[in-house]
XYZ file of C-alpha atoms in Angstrom:
643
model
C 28.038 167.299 120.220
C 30.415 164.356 119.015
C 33.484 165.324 117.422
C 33.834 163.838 114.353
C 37.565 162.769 113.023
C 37.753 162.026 109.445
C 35.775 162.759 106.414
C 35.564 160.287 103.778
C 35.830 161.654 99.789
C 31.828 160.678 99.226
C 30.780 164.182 101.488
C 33.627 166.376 99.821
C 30.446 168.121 97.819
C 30.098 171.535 98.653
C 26.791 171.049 100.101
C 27.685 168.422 102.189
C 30.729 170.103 103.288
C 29.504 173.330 104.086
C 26.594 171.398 105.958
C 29.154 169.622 108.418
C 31.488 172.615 109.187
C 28.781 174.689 109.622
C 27.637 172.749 112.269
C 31.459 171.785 113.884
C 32.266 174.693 114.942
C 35.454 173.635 116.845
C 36.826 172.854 113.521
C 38.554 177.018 112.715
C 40.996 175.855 111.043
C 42.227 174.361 107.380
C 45.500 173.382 106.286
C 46.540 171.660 103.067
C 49.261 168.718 103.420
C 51.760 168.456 100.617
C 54.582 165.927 101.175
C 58.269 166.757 100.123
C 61.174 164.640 99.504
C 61.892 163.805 102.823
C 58.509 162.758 103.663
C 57.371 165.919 105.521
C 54.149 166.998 105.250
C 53.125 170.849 105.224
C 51.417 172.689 107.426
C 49.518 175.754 108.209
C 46.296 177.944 109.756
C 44.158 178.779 107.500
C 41.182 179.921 108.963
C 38.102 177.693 107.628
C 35.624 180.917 107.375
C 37.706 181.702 104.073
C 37.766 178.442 102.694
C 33.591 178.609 103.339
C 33.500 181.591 101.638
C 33.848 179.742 98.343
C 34.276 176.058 98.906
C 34.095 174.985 95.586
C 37.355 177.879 94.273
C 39.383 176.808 97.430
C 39.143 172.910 96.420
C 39.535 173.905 92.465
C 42.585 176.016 92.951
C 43.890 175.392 96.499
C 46.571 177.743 98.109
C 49.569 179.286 96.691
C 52.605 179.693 99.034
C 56.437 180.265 98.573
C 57.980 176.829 97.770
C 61.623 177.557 98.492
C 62.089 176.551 101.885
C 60.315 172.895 101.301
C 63.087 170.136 99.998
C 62.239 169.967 96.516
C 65.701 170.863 96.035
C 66.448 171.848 91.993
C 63.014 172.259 91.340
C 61.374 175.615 93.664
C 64.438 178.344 94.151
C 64.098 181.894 95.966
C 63.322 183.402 92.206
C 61.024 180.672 91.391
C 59.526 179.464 94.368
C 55.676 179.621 93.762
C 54.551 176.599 94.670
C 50.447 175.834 94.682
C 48.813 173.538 97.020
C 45.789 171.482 95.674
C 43.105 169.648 97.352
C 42.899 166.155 96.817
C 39.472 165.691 96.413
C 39.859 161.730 96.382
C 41.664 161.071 99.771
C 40.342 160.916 103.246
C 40.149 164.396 105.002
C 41.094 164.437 109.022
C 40.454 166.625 111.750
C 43.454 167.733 114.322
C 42.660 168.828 117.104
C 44.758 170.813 120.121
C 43.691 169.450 123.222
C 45.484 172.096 125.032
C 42.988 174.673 123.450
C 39.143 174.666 124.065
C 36.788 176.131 121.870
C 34.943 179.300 124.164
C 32.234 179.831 121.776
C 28.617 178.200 122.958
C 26.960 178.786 119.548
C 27.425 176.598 116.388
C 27.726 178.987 113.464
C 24.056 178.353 113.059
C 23.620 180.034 116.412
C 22.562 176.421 118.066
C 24.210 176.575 121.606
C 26.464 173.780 122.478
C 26.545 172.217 125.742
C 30.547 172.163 126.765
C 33.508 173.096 125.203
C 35.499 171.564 122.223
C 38.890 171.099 121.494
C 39.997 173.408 118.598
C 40.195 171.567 115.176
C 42.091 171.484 112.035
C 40.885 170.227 108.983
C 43.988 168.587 107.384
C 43.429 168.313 103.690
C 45.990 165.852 101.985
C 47.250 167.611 98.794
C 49.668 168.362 95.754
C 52.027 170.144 94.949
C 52.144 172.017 91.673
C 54.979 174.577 90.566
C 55.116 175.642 86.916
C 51.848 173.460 86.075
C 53.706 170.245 87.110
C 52.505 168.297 90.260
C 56.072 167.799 91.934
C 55.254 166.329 95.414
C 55.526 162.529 96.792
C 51.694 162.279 96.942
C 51.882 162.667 92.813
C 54.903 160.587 92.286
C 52.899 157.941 93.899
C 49.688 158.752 92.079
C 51.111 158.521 88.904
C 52.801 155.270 90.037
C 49.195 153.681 90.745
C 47.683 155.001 87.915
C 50.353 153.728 85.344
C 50.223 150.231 87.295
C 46.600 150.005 86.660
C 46.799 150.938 82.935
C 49.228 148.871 81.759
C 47.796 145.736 83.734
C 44.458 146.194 82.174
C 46.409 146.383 78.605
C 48.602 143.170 79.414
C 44.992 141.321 79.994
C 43.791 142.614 76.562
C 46.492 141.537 75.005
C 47.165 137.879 76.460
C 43.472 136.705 77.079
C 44.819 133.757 78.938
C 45.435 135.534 81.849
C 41.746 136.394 81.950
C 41.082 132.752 81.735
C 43.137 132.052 84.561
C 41.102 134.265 86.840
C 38.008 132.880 85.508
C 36.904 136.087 83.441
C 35.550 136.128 79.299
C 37.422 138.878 78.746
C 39.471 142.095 79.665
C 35.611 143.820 80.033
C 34.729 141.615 82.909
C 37.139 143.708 84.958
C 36.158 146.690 86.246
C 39.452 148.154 87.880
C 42.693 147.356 89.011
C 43.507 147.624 92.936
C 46.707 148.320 94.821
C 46.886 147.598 98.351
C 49.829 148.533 100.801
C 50.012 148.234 104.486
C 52.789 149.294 106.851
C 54.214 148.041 110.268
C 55.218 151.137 112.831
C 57.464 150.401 115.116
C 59.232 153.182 117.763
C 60.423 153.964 121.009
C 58.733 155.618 124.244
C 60.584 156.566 127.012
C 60.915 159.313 129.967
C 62.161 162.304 129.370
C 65.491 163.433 130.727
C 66.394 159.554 131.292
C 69.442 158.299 128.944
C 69.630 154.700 127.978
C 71.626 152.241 129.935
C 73.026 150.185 126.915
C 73.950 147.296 128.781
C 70.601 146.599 130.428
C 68.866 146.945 127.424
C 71.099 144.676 125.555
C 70.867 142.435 128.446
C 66.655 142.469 128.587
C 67.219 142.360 124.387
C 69.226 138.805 124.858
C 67.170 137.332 127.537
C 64.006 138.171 125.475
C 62.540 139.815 128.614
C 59.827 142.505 126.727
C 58.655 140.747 123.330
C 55.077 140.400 123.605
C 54.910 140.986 126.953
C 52.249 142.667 129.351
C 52.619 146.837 128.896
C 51.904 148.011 132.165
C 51.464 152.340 133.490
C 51.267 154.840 131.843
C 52.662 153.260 128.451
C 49.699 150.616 128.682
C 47.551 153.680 129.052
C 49.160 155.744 126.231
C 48.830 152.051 123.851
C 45.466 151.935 124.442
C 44.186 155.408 123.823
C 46.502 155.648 120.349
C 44.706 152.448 119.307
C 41.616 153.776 120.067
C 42.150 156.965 118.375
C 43.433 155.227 115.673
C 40.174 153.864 115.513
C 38.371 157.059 115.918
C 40.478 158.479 112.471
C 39.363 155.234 110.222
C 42.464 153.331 110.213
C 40.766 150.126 111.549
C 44.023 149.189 113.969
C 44.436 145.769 114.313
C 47.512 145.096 117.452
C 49.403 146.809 119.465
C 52.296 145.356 121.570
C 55.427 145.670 122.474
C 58.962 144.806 120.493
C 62.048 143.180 121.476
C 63.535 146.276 122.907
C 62.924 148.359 126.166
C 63.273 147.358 130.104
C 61.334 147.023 132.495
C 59.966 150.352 134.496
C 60.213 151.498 137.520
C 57.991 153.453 139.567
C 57.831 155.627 142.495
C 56.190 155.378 145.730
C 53.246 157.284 144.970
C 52.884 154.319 141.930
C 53.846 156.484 139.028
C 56.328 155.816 136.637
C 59.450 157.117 137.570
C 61.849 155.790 134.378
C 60.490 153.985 131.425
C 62.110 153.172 128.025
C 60.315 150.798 125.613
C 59.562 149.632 121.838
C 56.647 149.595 120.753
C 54.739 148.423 117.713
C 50.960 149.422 116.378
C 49.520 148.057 112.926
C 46.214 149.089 111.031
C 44.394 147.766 108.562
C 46.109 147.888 104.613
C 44.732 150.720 102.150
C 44.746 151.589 98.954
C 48.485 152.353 98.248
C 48.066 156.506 98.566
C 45.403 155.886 101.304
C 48.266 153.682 103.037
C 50.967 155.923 102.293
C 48.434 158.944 104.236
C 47.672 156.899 106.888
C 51.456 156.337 107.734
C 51.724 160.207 107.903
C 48.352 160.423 110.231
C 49.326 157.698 112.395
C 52.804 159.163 113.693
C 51.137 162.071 114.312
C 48.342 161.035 116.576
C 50.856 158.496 118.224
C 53.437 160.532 119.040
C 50.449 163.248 120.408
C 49.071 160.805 122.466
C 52.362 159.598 124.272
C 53.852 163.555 125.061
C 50.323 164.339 126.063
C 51.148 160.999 128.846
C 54.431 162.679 129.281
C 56.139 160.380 127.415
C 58.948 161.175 124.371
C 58.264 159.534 121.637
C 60.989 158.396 118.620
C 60.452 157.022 115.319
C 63.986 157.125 114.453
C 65.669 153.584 113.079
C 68.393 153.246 115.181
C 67.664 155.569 118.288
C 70.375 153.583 120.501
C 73.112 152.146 118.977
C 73.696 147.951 120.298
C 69.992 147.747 120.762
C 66.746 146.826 118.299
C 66.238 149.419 115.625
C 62.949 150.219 114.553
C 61.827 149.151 111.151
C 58.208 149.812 109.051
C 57.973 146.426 106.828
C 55.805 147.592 104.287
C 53.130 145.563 102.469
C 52.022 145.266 99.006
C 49.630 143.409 96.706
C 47.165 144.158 93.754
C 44.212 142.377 92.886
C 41.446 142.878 90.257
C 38.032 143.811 91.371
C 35.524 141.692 88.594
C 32.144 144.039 87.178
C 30.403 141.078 89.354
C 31.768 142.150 92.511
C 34.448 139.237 92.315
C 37.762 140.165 93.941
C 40.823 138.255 92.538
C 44.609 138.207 93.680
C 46.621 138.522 90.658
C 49.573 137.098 92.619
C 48.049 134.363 94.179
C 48.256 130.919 92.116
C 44.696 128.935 90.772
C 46.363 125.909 92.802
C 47.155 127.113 96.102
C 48.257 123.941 97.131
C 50.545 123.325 94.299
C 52.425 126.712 93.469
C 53.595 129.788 95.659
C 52.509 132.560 93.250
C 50.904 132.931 89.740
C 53.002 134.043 86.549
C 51.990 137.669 87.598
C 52.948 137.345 91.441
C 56.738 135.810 90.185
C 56.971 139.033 88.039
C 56.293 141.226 90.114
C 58.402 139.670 93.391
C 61.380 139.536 90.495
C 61.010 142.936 89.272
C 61.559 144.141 92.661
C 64.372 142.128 93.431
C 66.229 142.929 89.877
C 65.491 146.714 90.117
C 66.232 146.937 94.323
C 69.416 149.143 93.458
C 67.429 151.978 92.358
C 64.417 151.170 94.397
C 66.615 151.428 97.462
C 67.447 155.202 97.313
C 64.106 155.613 98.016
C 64.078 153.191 101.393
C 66.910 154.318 103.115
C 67.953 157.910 102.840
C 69.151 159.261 106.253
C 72.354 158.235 108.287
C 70.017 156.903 110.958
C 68.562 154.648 108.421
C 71.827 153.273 107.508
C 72.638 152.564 111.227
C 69.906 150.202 111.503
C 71.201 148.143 108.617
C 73.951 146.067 109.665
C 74.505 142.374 108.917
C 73.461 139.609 111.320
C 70.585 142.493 112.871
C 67.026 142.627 112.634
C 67.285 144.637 109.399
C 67.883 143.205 106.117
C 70.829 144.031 103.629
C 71.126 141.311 101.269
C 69.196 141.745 97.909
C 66.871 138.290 98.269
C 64.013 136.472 98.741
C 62.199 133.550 100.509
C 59.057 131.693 99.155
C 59.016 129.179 102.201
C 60.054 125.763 102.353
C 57.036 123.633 100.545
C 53.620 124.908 99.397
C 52.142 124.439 102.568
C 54.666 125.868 104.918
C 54.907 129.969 104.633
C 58.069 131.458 104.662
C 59.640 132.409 108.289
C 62.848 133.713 107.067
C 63.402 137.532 108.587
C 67.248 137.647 107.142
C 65.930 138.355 103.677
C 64.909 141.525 102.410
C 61.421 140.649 100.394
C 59.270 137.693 102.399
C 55.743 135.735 100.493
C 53.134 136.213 102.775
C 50.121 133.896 101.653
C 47.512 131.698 103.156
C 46.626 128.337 100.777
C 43.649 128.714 101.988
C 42.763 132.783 101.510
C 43.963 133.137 98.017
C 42.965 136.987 98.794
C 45.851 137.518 101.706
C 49.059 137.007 98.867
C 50.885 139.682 99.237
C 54.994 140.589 99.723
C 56.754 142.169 103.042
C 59.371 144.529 102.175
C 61.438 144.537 105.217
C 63.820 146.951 104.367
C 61.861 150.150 105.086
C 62.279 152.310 108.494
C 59.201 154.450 110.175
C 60.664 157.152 108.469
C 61.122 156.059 104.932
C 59.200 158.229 102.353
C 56.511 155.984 102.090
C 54.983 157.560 99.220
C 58.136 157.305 97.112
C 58.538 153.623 98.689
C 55.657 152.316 97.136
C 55.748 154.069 93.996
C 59.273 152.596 93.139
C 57.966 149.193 94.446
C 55.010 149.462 91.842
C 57.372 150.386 89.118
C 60.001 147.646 90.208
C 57.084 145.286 89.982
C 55.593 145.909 86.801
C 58.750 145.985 84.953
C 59.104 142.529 86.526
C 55.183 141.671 85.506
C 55.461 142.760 82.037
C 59.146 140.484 81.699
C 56.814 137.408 82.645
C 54.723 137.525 80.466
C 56.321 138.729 77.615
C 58.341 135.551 78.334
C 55.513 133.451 78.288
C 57.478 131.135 80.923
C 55.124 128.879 83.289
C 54.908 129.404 86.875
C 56.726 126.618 87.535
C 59.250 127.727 85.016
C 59.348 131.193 86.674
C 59.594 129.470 90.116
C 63.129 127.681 88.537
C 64.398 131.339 88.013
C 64.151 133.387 90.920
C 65.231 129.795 92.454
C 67.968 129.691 89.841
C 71.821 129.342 91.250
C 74.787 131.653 90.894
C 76.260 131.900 86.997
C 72.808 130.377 85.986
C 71.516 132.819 82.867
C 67.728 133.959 83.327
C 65.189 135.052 81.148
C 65.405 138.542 83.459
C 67.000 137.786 86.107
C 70.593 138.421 86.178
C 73.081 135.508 85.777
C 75.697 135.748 88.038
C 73.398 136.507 91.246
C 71.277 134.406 93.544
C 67.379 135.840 94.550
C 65.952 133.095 96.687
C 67.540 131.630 99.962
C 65.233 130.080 102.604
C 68.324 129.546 105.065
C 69.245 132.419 107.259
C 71.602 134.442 105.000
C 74.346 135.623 107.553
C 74.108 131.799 109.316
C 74.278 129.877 105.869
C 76.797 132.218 103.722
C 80.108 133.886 104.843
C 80.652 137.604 103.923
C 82.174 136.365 100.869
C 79.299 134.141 99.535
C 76.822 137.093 100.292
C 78.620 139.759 98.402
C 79.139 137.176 95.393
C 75.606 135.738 95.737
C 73.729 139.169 96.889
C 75.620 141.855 95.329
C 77.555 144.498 97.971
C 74.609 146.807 99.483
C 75.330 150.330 100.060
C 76.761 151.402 103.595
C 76.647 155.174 103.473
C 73.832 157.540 101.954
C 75.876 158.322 99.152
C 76.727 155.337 98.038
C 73.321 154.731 98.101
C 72.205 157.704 95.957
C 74.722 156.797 93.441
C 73.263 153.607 92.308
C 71.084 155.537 90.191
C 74.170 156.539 88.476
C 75.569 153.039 88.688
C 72.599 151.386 86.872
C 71.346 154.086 84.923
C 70.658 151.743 82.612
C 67.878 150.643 84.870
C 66.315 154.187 85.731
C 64.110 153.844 82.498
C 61.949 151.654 85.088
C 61.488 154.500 87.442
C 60.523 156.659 84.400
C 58.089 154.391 83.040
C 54.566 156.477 82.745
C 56.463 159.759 83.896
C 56.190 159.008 87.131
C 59.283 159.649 88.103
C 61.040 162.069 85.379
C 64.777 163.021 85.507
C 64.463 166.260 86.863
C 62.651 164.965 89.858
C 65.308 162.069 90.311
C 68.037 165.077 89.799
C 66.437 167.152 92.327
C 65.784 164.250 95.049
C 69.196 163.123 94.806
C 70.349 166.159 95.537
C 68.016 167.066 98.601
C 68.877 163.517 99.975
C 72.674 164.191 99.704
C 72.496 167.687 100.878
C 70.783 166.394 104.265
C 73.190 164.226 104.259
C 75.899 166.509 104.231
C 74.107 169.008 106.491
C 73.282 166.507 109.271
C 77.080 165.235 109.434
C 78.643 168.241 109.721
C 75.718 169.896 111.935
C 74.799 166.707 114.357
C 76.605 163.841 113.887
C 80.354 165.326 114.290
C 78.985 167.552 117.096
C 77.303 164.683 118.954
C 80.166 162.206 118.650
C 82.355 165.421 120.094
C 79.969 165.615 123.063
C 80.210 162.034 123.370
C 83.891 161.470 123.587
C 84.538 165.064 125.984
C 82.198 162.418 128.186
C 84.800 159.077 128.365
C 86.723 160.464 131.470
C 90.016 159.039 133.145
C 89.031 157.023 136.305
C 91.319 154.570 137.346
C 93.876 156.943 138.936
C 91.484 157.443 141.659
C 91.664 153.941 143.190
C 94.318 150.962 142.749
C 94.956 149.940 139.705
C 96.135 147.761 137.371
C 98.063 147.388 134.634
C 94.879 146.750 131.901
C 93.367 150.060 133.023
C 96.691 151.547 131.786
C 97.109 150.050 128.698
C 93.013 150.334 128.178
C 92.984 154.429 128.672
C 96.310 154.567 126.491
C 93.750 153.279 123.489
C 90.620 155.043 124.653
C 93.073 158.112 124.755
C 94.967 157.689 121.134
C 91.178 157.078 119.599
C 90.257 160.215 120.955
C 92.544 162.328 120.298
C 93.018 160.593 116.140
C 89.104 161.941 116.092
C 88.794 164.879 117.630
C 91.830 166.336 118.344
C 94.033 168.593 115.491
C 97.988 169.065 115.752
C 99.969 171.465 113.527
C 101.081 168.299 111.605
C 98.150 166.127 110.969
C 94.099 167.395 111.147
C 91.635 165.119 113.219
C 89.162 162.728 111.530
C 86.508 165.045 112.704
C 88.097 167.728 110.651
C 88.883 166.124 107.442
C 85.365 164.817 107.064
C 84.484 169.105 107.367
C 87.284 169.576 104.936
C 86.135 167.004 102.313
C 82.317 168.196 102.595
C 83.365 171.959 102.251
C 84.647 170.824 98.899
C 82.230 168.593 98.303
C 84.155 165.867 98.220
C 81.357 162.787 98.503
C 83.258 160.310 97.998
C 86.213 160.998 100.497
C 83.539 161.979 102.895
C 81.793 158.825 102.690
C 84.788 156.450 103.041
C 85.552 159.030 105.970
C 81.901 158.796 107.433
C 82.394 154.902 107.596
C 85.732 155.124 108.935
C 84.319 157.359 111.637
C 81.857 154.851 112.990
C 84.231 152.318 113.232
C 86.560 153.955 115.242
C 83.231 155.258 117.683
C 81.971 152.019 117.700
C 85.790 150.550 119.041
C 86.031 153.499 121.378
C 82.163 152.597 122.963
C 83.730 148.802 123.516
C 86.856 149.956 124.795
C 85.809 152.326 127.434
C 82.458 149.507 128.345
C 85.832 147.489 129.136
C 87.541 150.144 131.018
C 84.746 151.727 132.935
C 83.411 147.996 134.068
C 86.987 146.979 135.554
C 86.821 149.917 138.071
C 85.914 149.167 141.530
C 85.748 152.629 143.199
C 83.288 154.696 139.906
């Protein structure tokens, strides 16, 4: 018997159903996946003989469960924590399976024996999350987001026929839905366990360009393949897998095994509908990071795993398009004249709506300290607010300094779509997209209202600093086709870009900042204020929680580890004045006297009384001084000729 891997929402009908886990007997398990603020999805054993018991209540009314240990902060509390998980009947359905456990039952549930043994499966059932009658989870927000996308697109046709004209339809009734597309990136690290990075090889096989693209060889070849095959197996329809800029190369032992590996990685699939996408995302971490342990390999999808080396980023993918009632597909960003415009007066909207609402779309991008590592000016991440079209018509943009790229193909009007670049592998992906949609149709709706050309829309998200807009604010720039830390000093880019957030918090509070611009978010409901209330304060409680918890405790572990070595051999005079600075660093962060408190210690202070700001400037402060110790004791450690 085949095992079968996903099942598609056209044989959710309790006959079918019941049919096909009748006969799957491996599958003894369901388990309904709710995603929270932080992009975690739930999980649990249910086992699937209760769920056949009465198919059609369990997919009406789903599970309830105690909601106050998921991070829906301000919402779910320990005296009003029920929290109801619903089947989403619409979604692909996936089965997990635990190859360390074999099924030991011969006999389908129809009593048909089976020839060898199974793995054990899971039926993972994406779902919501409802708590007082509200759905509260990502999966919603993002629902909600599509939904209100599609409706007021199909009213902005109705009431400006033109635009039906221009795609070569009569009338709003030729079109017989809206469609949002998204696609995302996934980029991570593999290495062997126990094995810490060597920063300066890596940074050395990083200059010299030694792993882009190259050959995979052992066990990570091995591991590659089979997660792009399984990929395939689940319906994500992978398209490449190969390896990124960072890693070195392995080595091997005797027997030919891999002794010490450490690599990046990259795997792309095929682009979804945007809650389809956003599921995928989810599914595909999963089975990827599975596949690698199960090769005895660890497996990271953090940002910035090692600091002076690559980060990993997720550039996410968006577009919409209009699907005609004669089967017609149509690119509502794409121009009529491929040749002689970049995007149509929809596609300039919506690239300028999210480029004039990023400060409150960003919150939703980059929400962790490890996030925030990865963006740093002059790195592969992007932290200026701006955009590149490409150079002419018929050359596509190339520019990876900005944060929102075109991607289109004069000759396949259907591929237009934007790059976000911004986004990490683990950026809520849900709430991503569903602040990208809203971005972009307050940008869409601004277009047309104006009833500005293309070309005329072109001149303002081309327009200079202090130049007014129709939307667009007047003293910032949006498009640059240079390389933005090459062409601009720090100056220019804070005057041209706006100053991006370096800390979580200061993130967070840009929807205080421009809460004049949160009406965007709320557009629809999709996002209401008790929601943006409660994720703002889940993001800044992890926050909080991770740097007193990990970060301070890591950096301790990491400084107890910089060690006095030059008074074991001749030395000189540097090594002297080199451990006197390594030493004062040390001691200013770590170290409390009866006069003065370490850094380490005020940053606990200032979060015990919740002191965000202080502990932010603090946070920032902190790094610095890490980052200076790191270089210092590089420099001290590498003019020793007896260590």
């Amino acid at each position: 018997m085949e095992l079968i891997y996903f099942i598609p929402p056209d044989k959710h009908g309790e006959e079918s159903l019941k049919s096909l886990l009748l006969e799957h007997p491996e599958i003894q398990y369901v388990s309904l996946m709710g995603v929270d603020f932080m992009g975690n999805g739930t999980d649990e054993k249910i086992p699937i003989k209760l769920m056949l018991e009465d198919i059609q209540s369990f997919l009406q009314y789903g599970v309830q469960t105690d909601g106050s240990s998921v991070d829906l902060k301000g919402i779910t509390s320990l005296n009003d924590a029920r929290v109801d998980l619903l089947p989403d009947v619409s979604s692909n359905w996936y089965v997990d399976y635990n190859y360390y456990y074999y099924n030991q039952n011969c006999y389908t549930r129809n009593l048909v024996a089976l020839e060898q043994e199974l793995p054990i499966g899971t039926l993972r059932i994406p779902a919501f999350l409802m708590h007082n009658g509200d759905r509260i989870d990502c999966r919603a927000i993002l629902q909600r987001a599509t939904e209100c996308f599609e409706k007021e697109i199909l009213q902005l046709f109705k009431q400006h026929p033109k635009l039906c004209k221009q795609i070569g339809a009569e009338s709003v009734e030729d079109i017989d839905k809206v469609i949002l597309t998204a696609g995302t990136e996934l980029e991570f690290w593999v290495r062997t366990p126990d094995d810490d990075a060597d920063v300066e090889k890596l940074s050395a096989s990083q200059a010299l360009k030694e792993q882009y693209w190259k050959r995979t060889t052992g066990v990570i070849r091995t591991a590659l393949e089979k997660s792009i095959w399984i990929l395939e197996k689940y319906g994500l329809q992978p398209e490449m897998g190969h390896k990124e800029v960072g890693g070195v190369n392995n080595r091997i032992e005797s027997n030919g095994k891999t002794r010490y590996a450490m690599e990046q990685l990259e795997i792309d699939w095929h682009f979804s509908s945007a809650l389809q996408a956003a599921d995928n995302e989810l599914l595909a971490r999963e089975l990827i990071a599975d596949v690698f342990r199960n090769h005895g390999l660890e497996v990271t999808f953090a940002a910035k795993p090692i600091d002076g080396v690559a980060g990993s980023g997720e550039h996410t993918h968006v577009g919409a398009a209009l699907k005609l009632k004669n089967g017609k597909y149509i690119n509502i960003f794409s121009s009529e004249r491929m040749k002689d415009d970049y995007l149509s007066e929809i596609g300039y909207g919506a690239m300028m709506g999210i480029l004039k609402n990023y400060e409150i779309i960003n919150p939703f991008v980059t929400a962790t300290n490890d996030g925030f590592k990865r963006l740093k000016p002059g790195f592969e991440a992007p932290v200026c607010v701006v955009a590149s079209l490409g150079h002419s018509y018929n050359i596509p943009s190339r520019n990876r300094s900005v944060l929102v790229g075109l991607v289109r193909d004069i000759d396949n009007p259907k591929a237009t779509r934007f790059e976000v670049r911004s986004p990490n592998p683990y950026s809520n992906t849900y709430l991503v997209l569903a602040s990208l949609y809203q971005g972009m149709l307050d940008g869409i709706l601004a277009a047309v209202k104006s009833d500005l050309s293309s070309k005329e829309l072109e001149g303002e998200i081309s327009k200079g600093f202090g130049v007014a807009g129709s939307y667009l604010d007047k003293d910032r720039v949006y498009r640059s086709e240079e390389d933005v830390f090459e062409h601009f000093t720090e100056a220019e880019r804070s005057k041209n870009f706006g100053n991006p957030p370096a800390t979580v918090w200061e993130n967070i509070r840009s929807f205080e900042i421009f809460e004049d611009k949160l009406a965007v978010l709320k557009r629809g409901n999709v996002f209401s204020q008790e929601l943006i209330q409660a994720y703002k304060e889940t993001i800044l409680s992890h926050w909080a929680a991770e740097l007193e918890n990990r970060i301070i405790p890591d950096n301790i572990r990491h400084i107890r580890g910089y060690k006095e070595l030059h008074l074991n051999e001749a030395y000189t005079d540097l090594d002297v004045v080199l451990w006197k600075k390594i030493s004062y660093i040390k001691q200013k962060l770590a170290k409390d006297s009866s006069i003065e408190k370490s850094h380490f210690t005020r940053i606990k202070d200032a979060l015990k009384n919740q002191e965000y700001r202080l502990v932010s400037a603090l946070q920032l402060e902190m790094a610095e001084s890490m980052k200076e110790l790191d270089e210092l004791y590089l420099r001290y450690k590498t003019n020793m000729t007896e260590f």
